[in-house]
Amino acid sequence: MSQISQPSGLALAELVEEAGVPLPASADSSMRLQSGASLEAAQSWHIAYIDHARYANALRTTQAGACFVPERFAHMVPPGTIPIIVRDPRLVYARVLARLHPEALRAAPLLGSANVTERCFVHPSAQIGAGVVLDPGVVIGERVFIGAGTTIGAHVVLGPDVVIGWDCSIGPSVTITHCNMGDRSIIHTGARIGQDGFGFAMSASGHVKVPQLGRVTIGNDVEIGANSTVDRGSGGDTVIGDGTKIDNLVQVAHNVRIGRHCVITAQVGIAGSAVLEDYVAVGGHSAIAGHLRIGQGAQLAAASRFMRDVPAGERWGGMPAKPLREWFREQTTLKKLAKHRTGA
């Protein structure tokens, strides 16, 4: 049995260079850190971070070799841990972990090999770039294009005319049809991209299916979580902009247009023809009605229901959703009324 090689890690000097801060006084620049871990689990070969006061007790007792901390927490770092003071500990920690574990940034192939198509079905008209890895059971339809360096997991199905960019990662059991995808995008296990949207002409004699004719356009550096679904457009395309991150179990309906660098967390439902402008953040289990516009940089609270447009930069929540301050005032008033009635 072959041994699993251990990561070589990063010297402390490399680590602070990545963080863009000076080496702490009296610290050993050659000290090597192998990986990252939580404050509670970290050992002397780990880097950890803290970004919230709720973890202060864990910081005081951590055994991490080094820890990214904001300045206000630096005095809590125990003697055996090197404090590295940064403005955004979580962001710097993510960058360092990406260097320590580049393999974790995309799904690794299970059994496939580069440029080997055995145990797969690949249509003769498909174009497959150099270094593409196909796991067993992959089905690739007519006129599909897959860019160089992409990894396709086991039992993935790519329908006719699908375009996958360079250095993408498609997890096992994903189906993709009617889709153009950019470079370096990640689609996690079980996602469904490009199926028909829910479109019917209603009548007393029955519901007539409206043919869905559009595609899905996915930009560069997009990530779509496990078992999420993105419907093809009914006429135009469903669009997901560059850098957007979508969590597990999210439904994106037909003709939705999502801008650049949005964050959409788990179990969100976005109804047809809604528009999310750039940098929108949507909390988990929220629902956005069809044909709404969510303005640039808006933040939507979890478990909210949106029935009106949200202006750019505002924070909304509730059921139905409204500006957060208004919602909080209403909840506080209801709480006071309930307490008053109980007292009466």
Short mmCIF file of C-alpha atoms in Angstrom, two decimals:
data_model
loop_
_atom_site.label_atom_id
_atom_site.label_comp_id
_atom_site.label_asym_id
_atom_site.label_seq_id
_atom_site.Cartn_x
_atom_site.Cartn_y
_atom_site.Cartn_z
CA MET A 1 0.00 0.00 0.00
CA SER A 2 1.42 3.38 -0.99
CA GLN A 3 1.85 6.01 1.66
CA ILE A 4 -0.10 9.28 1.47
CA SER A 5 2.37 12.10 1.10
CA GLN A 6 2.15 14.88 3.66
CA PRO A 7 1.89 18.48 2.45
CA SER A 8 5.13 20.43 2.66
CA GLY A 9 3.34 23.38 4.19
CA LEU A 10 4.34 27.03 4.23
CA ALA A 11 7.13 28.69 6.14
CA LEU A 12 5.97 31.46 8.46
CA ALA A 13 7.81 33.98 6.27
CA GLU A 14 5.75 32.85 3.23
CA LEU A 15 2.59 32.93 5.26
CA VAL A 16 2.97 36.55 6.40
CA GLU A 17 3.96 37.52 2.86
CA GLU A 18 0.67 36.04 1.63
CA ALA A 19 -1.11 37.99 4.37
CA GLY A 20 0.67 41.21 3.39
CA VAL A 21 1.87 41.96 6.93
CA PRO A 22 5.34 42.04 8.57
CA LEU A 23 6.79 39.05 10.39
CA PRO A 24 5.93 39.26 14.11
CA ALA A 25 8.83 40.20 16.34
CA SER A 26 10.96 37.28 17.62
CA ALA A 27 9.01 34.78 15.46
CA ASP A 28 10.93 32.00 13.70
CA SER A 29 10.57 32.76 9.98
CA SER A 30 11.42 29.15 9.04
CA MET A 31 8.66 27.61 11.16
CA ARG A 32 6.42 25.53 8.88
CA LEU A 33 2.64 25.28 9.08
CA GLN A 34 1.09 22.29 7.35
CA SER A 35 -2.62 23.04 7.30
CA GLY A 36 -5.49 24.99 8.80
CA ALA A 37 -7.84 24.05 11.63
CA SER A 38 -10.40 25.52 14.01
CA LEU A 39 -9.17 27.21 17.17
CA GLU A 40 -10.34 24.22 19.23
CA ALA A 41 -8.79 21.50 17.04
CA ALA A 42 -5.57 23.25 15.97
CA GLN A 43 -2.15 21.90 16.93
CA SER A 44 1.31 23.43 16.63
CA TRP A 45 1.51 22.71 12.87
CA HIS A 46 -1.82 24.45 12.13
CA ILE A 47 -2.83 28.00 11.25
CA ALA A 48 -6.17 29.20 12.71
CA TYR A 49 -8.14 32.44 12.71
CA ILE A 50 -10.67 34.40 14.78
CA ASP A 51 -13.09 37.04 13.52
CA HIS A 52 -15.80 37.19 16.21
CA ALA A 53 -15.86 37.71 19.97
CA ARG A 54 -17.94 34.54 20.51
CA TYR A 55 -14.74 32.53 19.90
CA ALA A 56 -12.64 34.45 22.43
CA ASN A 57 -12.49 31.58 24.94
CA ALA A 58 -11.37 29.18 22.22
CA LEU A 59 -8.65 31.65 21.24
CA ARG A 60 -7.33 31.83 24.81
CA THR A 61 -6.82 28.06 24.92
CA THR A 62 -5.84 27.30 21.31
CA GLN A 63 -2.72 25.26 20.57
CA ALA A 64 -2.37 26.56 17.00
CA GLY A 65 1.14 27.37 15.81
CA ALA A 66 -0.08 30.72 14.46
CA CYS A 67 -3.37 32.56 14.32
CA PHE A 68 -4.76 35.37 12.16
CA VAL A 69 -6.37 37.90 14.50
CA PRO A 70 -7.76 41.42 14.29
CA GLU A 71 -5.84 43.83 16.50
CA ARG A 72 -8.55 43.91 19.19
CA PHE A 73 -8.06 40.19 19.92
CA ALA A 74 -4.25 40.11 19.80
CA HIS A 75 -3.87 40.32 23.59
CA MET A 76 -5.89 37.08 24.01
CA VAL A 77 -3.49 34.90 21.98
CA PRO A 78 -1.79 32.35 24.29
CA PRO A 79 2.05 32.34 24.62
CA GLY A 80 2.55 29.24 22.43
CA THR A 81 0.73 30.74 19.44
CA ILE A 82 2.13 33.40 17.10
CA PRO A 83 -0.41 36.21 16.54
CA ILE A 84 -0.55 37.54 12.99
CA ILE A 85 -2.55 40.77 13.02
CA VAL A 86 -4.65 41.33 9.88
CA ARG A 87 -7.76 43.37 9.05
CA ASP A 88 -9.81 40.47 7.64
CA PRO A 89 -8.69 37.18 9.26
CA ARG A 90 -11.15 34.92 7.44
CA LEU A 91 -10.23 36.29 4.01
CA VAL A 92 -6.49 35.89 4.64
CA TYR A 93 -7.05 32.42 6.12
CA ALA A 94 -8.93 31.40 2.95
CA ARG A 95 -6.07 32.61 0.75
CA VAL A 96 -3.47 30.76 2.79
CA LEU A 97 -5.54 27.55 2.78
CA ALA A 98 -5.82 27.81 -1.00
CA ARG A 99 -2.03 27.72 -1.19
CA LEU A 100 -1.74 24.87 1.32
CA HIS A 101 -4.49 22.77 -0.27
CA PRO A 102 -4.95 23.69 -3.95
CA GLU A 103 -6.52 20.26 -4.54
CA ALA A 104 -9.47 21.24 -2.32
CA LEU A 105 -10.51 24.06 -4.66
CA ARG A 106 -12.08 21.67 -7.16
CA ALA A 107 -13.49 18.16 -7.20
CA ALA A 108 -10.77 15.56 -7.68
CA PRO A 109 -11.42 12.77 -10.21
CA LEU A 110 -12.41 9.45 -8.70
CA LEU A 111 -10.98 7.06 -11.28
CA GLY A 112 -10.62 8.94 -14.55
CA SER A 113 -7.46 9.85 -16.42
CA ALA A 114 -6.62 12.77 -18.66
CA ASN A 115 -7.61 12.28 -22.30
CA VAL A 116 -8.96 8.77 -21.65
CA THR A 117 -12.57 8.09 -22.69
CA GLU A 118 -12.86 4.40 -21.85
CA ARG A 119 -16.05 3.44 -19.95
CA CYS A 120 -17.66 6.68 -21.17
CA PHE A 121 -19.86 7.56 -24.11
CA VAL A 122 -18.48 10.46 -26.12
CA HIS A 123 -20.23 11.44 -29.33
CA PRO A 124 -17.82 11.64 -32.28
CA SER A 125 -18.75 15.28 -32.90
CA ALA A 126 -17.77 16.37 -29.36
CA GLN A 127 -14.58 18.41 -28.89
CA ILE A 128 -12.58 17.63 -25.75
CA GLY A 129 -9.60 19.79 -24.80
CA ALA A 130 -6.17 18.71 -23.62
CA GLY A 131 -5.95 17.32 -20.11
CA VAL A 132 -9.69 16.82 -19.64
CA VAL A 133 -10.41 14.09 -17.06
CA LEU A 134 -13.50 11.90 -17.47
CA ASP A 135 -14.61 9.58 -14.68
CA PRO A 136 -16.47 6.35 -15.54
CA GLY A 137 -20.02 6.58 -16.83
CA VAL A 138 -19.81 10.05 -18.35
CA VAL A 139 -22.15 10.68 -21.31
CA ILE A 140 -21.24 13.47 -23.73
CA GLY A 141 -23.70 14.40 -26.45
CA GLU A 142 -23.42 15.84 -29.93
CA ARG A 143 -21.32 18.94 -30.58
CA VAL A 144 -20.35 19.37 -26.91
CA PHE A 145 -17.22 21.45 -26.28
CA ILE A 146 -15.12 20.92 -23.13
CA GLY A 147 -12.19 23.25 -22.51
CA ALA A 148 -8.72 22.10 -21.52
CA GLY A 149 -8.05 21.04 -17.94
CA THR A 150 -11.68 20.42 -16.98
CA THR A 151 -12.66 17.51 -14.72
CA ILE A 152 -15.95 15.66 -15.31
CA GLY A 153 -17.20 13.43 -12.47
CA ALA A 154 -18.76 9.99 -12.69
CA HIS A 155 -22.14 9.63 -14.42
CA VAL A 156 -22.31 13.23 -15.61
CA VAL A 157 -24.55 13.81 -18.64
CA LEU A 158 -23.81 16.68 -21.01
CA GLY A 159 -26.54 17.28 -23.58
CA PRO A 160 -26.12 18.41 -27.20
CA ASP A 161 -24.34 21.72 -27.86
CA VAL A 162 -23.29 22.25 -24.23
CA VAL A 163 -20.16 24.40 -23.88
CA ILE A 164 -17.91 23.96 -20.83
CA GLY A 165 -14.97 26.33 -20.42
CA TRP A 166 -11.37 25.78 -19.37
CA ASP A 167 -10.36 24.40 -15.93
CA CYS A 168 -13.92 23.73 -14.78
CA SER A 169 -14.95 21.06 -12.28
CA ILE A 170 -18.20 19.13 -12.72
CA GLY A 171 -19.09 16.84 -9.80
CA PRO A 172 -20.61 13.34 -10.03
CA SER A 173 -24.18 12.79 -11.26
CA VAL A 174 -24.62 16.30 -12.65
CA THR A 175 -26.78 16.85 -15.73
CA ILE A 176 -26.19 19.86 -17.98
CA THR A 177 -28.21 20.71 -21.07
CA HIS A 178 -28.77 23.91 -23.10
CA CYS A 179 -25.86 25.64 -21.35
CA ASN A 180 -22.80 27.77 -22.05
CA MET A 181 -20.39 27.82 -19.10
CA GLY A 182 -17.32 30.00 -18.66
CA ASP A 183 -13.90 29.14 -17.27
CA ARG A 184 -12.93 27.88 -13.78
CA SER A 185 -16.52 27.29 -12.73
CA ILE A 186 -17.51 24.53 -10.28
CA ILE A 187 -20.75 22.53 -10.37
CA HIS A 188 -21.21 20.28 -7.34
CA THR A 189 -22.72 16.80 -7.10
CA GLY A 190 -26.25 16.28 -8.35
CA ALA A 191 -26.88 19.75 -9.74
CA ARG A 192 -29.29 20.06 -12.69
CA ILE A 193 -28.57 22.79 -15.21
CA GLY A 194 -30.69 23.64 -18.26
CA GLN A 195 -33.88 21.65 -17.75
CA ASP A 196 -37.25 23.13 -18.74
CA GLY A 197 -38.66 25.94 -16.66
CA PHE A 198 -42.15 25.72 -15.15
CA GLY A 199 -44.20 27.41 -17.87
CA PHE A 200 -47.84 26.62 -18.66
CA ALA A 201 -50.72 28.51 -20.28
CA MET A 202 -53.62 27.95 -17.87
CA SER A 203 -57.14 27.30 -19.14
CA ALA A 204 -60.37 25.70 -17.98
CA SER A 205 -59.80 22.81 -20.37
CA GLY A 206 -56.29 22.08 -19.11
CA HIS A 207 -52.81 23.53 -18.86
CA VAL A 208 -50.80 23.84 -22.07
CA LYS A 209 -47.03 23.61 -21.79
CA VAL A 210 -45.18 26.66 -23.11
CA PRO A 211 -42.11 25.43 -25.03
CA GLN A 212 -38.85 26.48 -23.38
CA LEU A 213 -36.41 27.66 -26.05
CA GLY A 214 -33.62 29.52 -24.24
CA ARG A 215 -30.36 28.45 -22.64
CA VAL A 216 -28.41 28.94 -19.42
CA THR A 217 -25.39 31.23 -19.55
CA ILE A 218 -22.93 30.80 -16.67
CA GLY A 219 -19.95 33.13 -16.33
CA ASN A 220 -16.38 32.60 -15.16
CA ASP A 221 -15.52 31.54 -11.59
CA VAL A 222 -19.11 30.61 -10.71
CA GLU A 223 -19.85 27.93 -8.10
CA ILE A 224 -23.18 26.08 -7.93
CA GLY A 225 -23.90 23.83 -4.96
CA ALA A 226 -25.06 20.23 -4.72
CA ASN A 227 -28.60 19.43 -5.87
CA SER A 228 -29.29 22.97 -7.01
CA THR A 229 -31.30 23.57 -10.19
CA VAL A 230 -31.02 26.25 -12.86
CA ASP A 231 -33.79 26.27 -15.48
CA ARG A 232 -33.15 27.21 -19.09
CA GLY A 233 -34.78 30.40 -20.37
CA SER A 234 -38.20 30.28 -21.94
CA GLY A 235 -37.26 32.71 -24.73
CA GLY A 236 -34.09 34.50 -23.74
CA ASP A 237 -31.45 32.96 -21.49
CA THR A 238 -31.16 32.40 -17.75
CA VAL A 239 -27.92 34.17 -16.76
CA ILE A 240 -25.51 33.77 -13.83
CA GLY A 241 -22.75 36.37 -13.78
CA ASP A 242 -19.02 36.04 -13.15
CA GLY A 243 -17.94 35.12 -9.63
CA THR A 244 -21.39 34.34 -8.25
CA LYS A 245 -21.58 31.64 -5.57
CA ILE A 246 -24.73 29.54 -5.16
CA ASP A 247 -25.19 27.16 -2.23
CA ASN A 248 -26.88 23.74 -2.12
CA LEU A 249 -30.58 23.18 -2.88
CA VAL A 250 -31.20 26.50 -4.62
CA GLN A 251 -33.83 26.86 -7.37
CA VAL A 252 -33.18 29.40 -10.13
CA ALA A 253 -36.19 29.61 -12.46
CA HIS A 254 -36.36 30.43 -16.17
CA ASN A 255 -35.20 33.83 -17.41
CA VAL A 256 -33.69 34.81 -14.04
CA ARG A 257 -30.71 37.13 -14.42
CA ILE A 258 -28.17 37.03 -11.60
CA GLY A 259 -25.34 39.57 -11.71
CA ARG A 260 -21.67 39.36 -10.84
CA HIS A 261 -20.34 38.25 -7.44
CA CYS A 262 -23.70 37.52 -5.84
CA VAL A 263 -23.93 35.12 -2.87
CA ILE A 264 -27.05 32.94 -2.61
CA THR A 265 -27.22 30.57 0.36
CA ALA A 266 -29.06 27.28 0.78
CA GLN A 267 -32.71 26.60 -0.06
CA VAL A 268 -33.37 29.92 -1.77
CA GLY A 269 -36.04 30.00 -4.49
CA ILE A 270 -35.89 32.62 -7.23
CA ALA A 271 -38.98 32.77 -9.45
CA GLY A 272 -39.03 33.41 -13.18
CA SER A 273 -37.65 36.60 -14.74
CA ALA A 274 -36.39 38.04 -11.43
CA VAL A 275 -33.24 40.17 -11.70
CA LEU A 276 -30.50 40.25 -9.06
CA GLU A 277 -27.97 42.97 -9.78
CA ASP A 278 -24.26 42.68 -8.90
CA TYR A 279 -23.10 41.89 -5.33
CA VAL A 280 -26.52 40.90 -3.97
CA ALA A 281 -26.45 38.61 -0.89
CA VAL A 282 -29.46 36.36 -0.20
CA GLY A 283 -29.94 34.58 3.15
CA GLY A 284 -30.97 30.93 3.32
CA HIS A 285 -34.55 29.74 2.80
CA SER A 286 -35.66 33.03 1.24
CA ALA A 287 -38.07 33.30 -1.68
CA ILE A 288 -38.03 35.97 -4.40
CA ALA A 289 -41.18 36.41 -6.49
CA GLY A 290 -41.07 36.56 -10.26
CA HIS A 291 -40.22 39.69 -12.25
CA LEU A 292 -38.74 41.53 -9.23
CA ARG A 293 -35.51 43.54 -9.34
CA ILE A 294 -33.09 43.32 -6.43
CA GLY A 295 -30.72 46.30 -6.61
CA GLN A 296 -26.93 46.20 -6.58
CA GLY A 297 -25.41 45.34 -3.21
CA ALA A 298 -28.75 44.64 -1.50
CA GLN A 299 -28.70 42.24 1.45
CA LEU A 300 -31.72 39.96 1.97
CA ALA A 301 -32.25 38.38 5.40
CA ALA A 302 -32.72 34.63 5.79
CA ALA A 303 -36.20 33.05 5.64
CA SER A 304 -37.73 36.18 4.09
CA ARG A 305 -40.36 36.49 1.35
CA PHE A 306 -39.84 39.18 -1.27
CA MET A 307 -42.88 40.54 -3.10
CA ARG A 308 -41.54 44.02 -4.02
CA ASP A 309 -38.42 45.38 -5.70
CA VAL A 310 -35.52 46.05 -3.33
CA PRO A 311 -33.53 49.26 -3.94
CA ALA A 312 -29.76 49.08 -4.36
CA GLY A 313 -27.71 48.84 -1.17
CA GLU A 314 -30.65 48.29 1.19
CA ARG A 315 -31.13 45.54 3.79
CA TRP A 316 -34.55 43.90 3.82
CA GLY A 317 -36.15 41.01 5.67
CA GLY A 318 -39.42 39.59 6.97
CA MET A 319 -42.56 38.00 5.60
CA PRO A 320 -43.46 39.89 3.46
CA ALA A 321 -40.07 41.56 3.30
CA LYS A 322 -39.51 45.25 4.05
CA PRO A 323 -36.56 47.40 5.15
CA LEU A 324 -34.90 45.76 8.16
CA ARG A 325 -35.39 48.68 10.55
CA GLU A 326 -39.09 48.76 9.78
CA TRP A 327 -39.34 44.99 10.26
CA PHE A 328 -37.44 45.14 13.57
CA ARG A 329 -39.71 47.96 14.85
CA GLU A 330 -42.79 45.89 14.03
CA GLN A 331 -41.41 42.82 15.79
CA THR A 332 -40.47 44.86 18.85
CA THR A 333 -43.94 46.45 18.98
CA LEU A 334 -45.64 43.04 18.70
CA LYS A 335 -43.45 41.69 21.49
CA LYS A 336 -44.38 44.60 23.75
CA LEU A 337 -48.08 44.19 22.97
CA ALA A 338 -47.94 40.48 23.74
CA LYS A 339 -46.17 41.12 27.04
CA HIS A 340 -48.73 43.81 27.94
CA ARG A 341 -51.66 41.46 27.25
CA THR A 342 -50.01 38.71 29.30
CA GLY A 343 -49.52 41.15 32.18
CA ALA A 344 -53.12 42.30 31.92
#
